[in-house]
CSV table of C-alpha atoms in Angstrom, one decimal:
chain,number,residue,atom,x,y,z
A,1,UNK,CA,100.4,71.2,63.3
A,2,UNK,CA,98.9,68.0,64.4
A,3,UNK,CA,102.0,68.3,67.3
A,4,UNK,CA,100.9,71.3,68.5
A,5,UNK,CA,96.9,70.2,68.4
A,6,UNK,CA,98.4,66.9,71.1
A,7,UNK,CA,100.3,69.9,73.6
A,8,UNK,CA,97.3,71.6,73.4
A,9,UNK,CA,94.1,68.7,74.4
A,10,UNK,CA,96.7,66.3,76.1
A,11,UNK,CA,97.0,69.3,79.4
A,12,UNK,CA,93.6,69.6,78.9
A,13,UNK,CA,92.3,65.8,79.4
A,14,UNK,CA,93.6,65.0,83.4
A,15,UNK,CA,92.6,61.4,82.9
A,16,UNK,CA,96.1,59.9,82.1
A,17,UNK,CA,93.9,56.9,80.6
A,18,UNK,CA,92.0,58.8,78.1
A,19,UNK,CA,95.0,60.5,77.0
A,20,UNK,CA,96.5,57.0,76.2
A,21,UNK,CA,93.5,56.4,74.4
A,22,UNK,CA,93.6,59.1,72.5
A,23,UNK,CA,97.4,58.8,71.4
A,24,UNK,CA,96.7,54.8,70.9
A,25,UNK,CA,94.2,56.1,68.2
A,26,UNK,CA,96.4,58.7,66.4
A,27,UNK,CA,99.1,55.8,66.3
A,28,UNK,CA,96.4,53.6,64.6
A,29,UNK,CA,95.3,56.3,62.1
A,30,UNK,CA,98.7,57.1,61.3
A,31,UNK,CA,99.9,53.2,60.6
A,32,UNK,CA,96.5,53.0,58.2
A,33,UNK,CA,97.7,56.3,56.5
A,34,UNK,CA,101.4,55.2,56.5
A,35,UNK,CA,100.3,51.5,55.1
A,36,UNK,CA,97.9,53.4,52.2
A,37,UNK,CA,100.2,55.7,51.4
């Protein structure tokens, strides 16, 4: 689900900056979840 929620607001965001942003953030949530899991 969370795959199909990036297809859908990366298209959406045309500033190729942001969308880094936004995926450098996910990455960051994910090792924290990974690391307290």
């Amino acid at each position: 689900k969370v795959e199909a929620t990036m297809c859908l607001v990366v298209p959406i965001d045309t500033s190729e900056g942001r969308t880094g942003e936004l995926i450098g953030l996910l990455r960051d949530r994910a090792a924290k979840l990974s690391i307290a899991g």
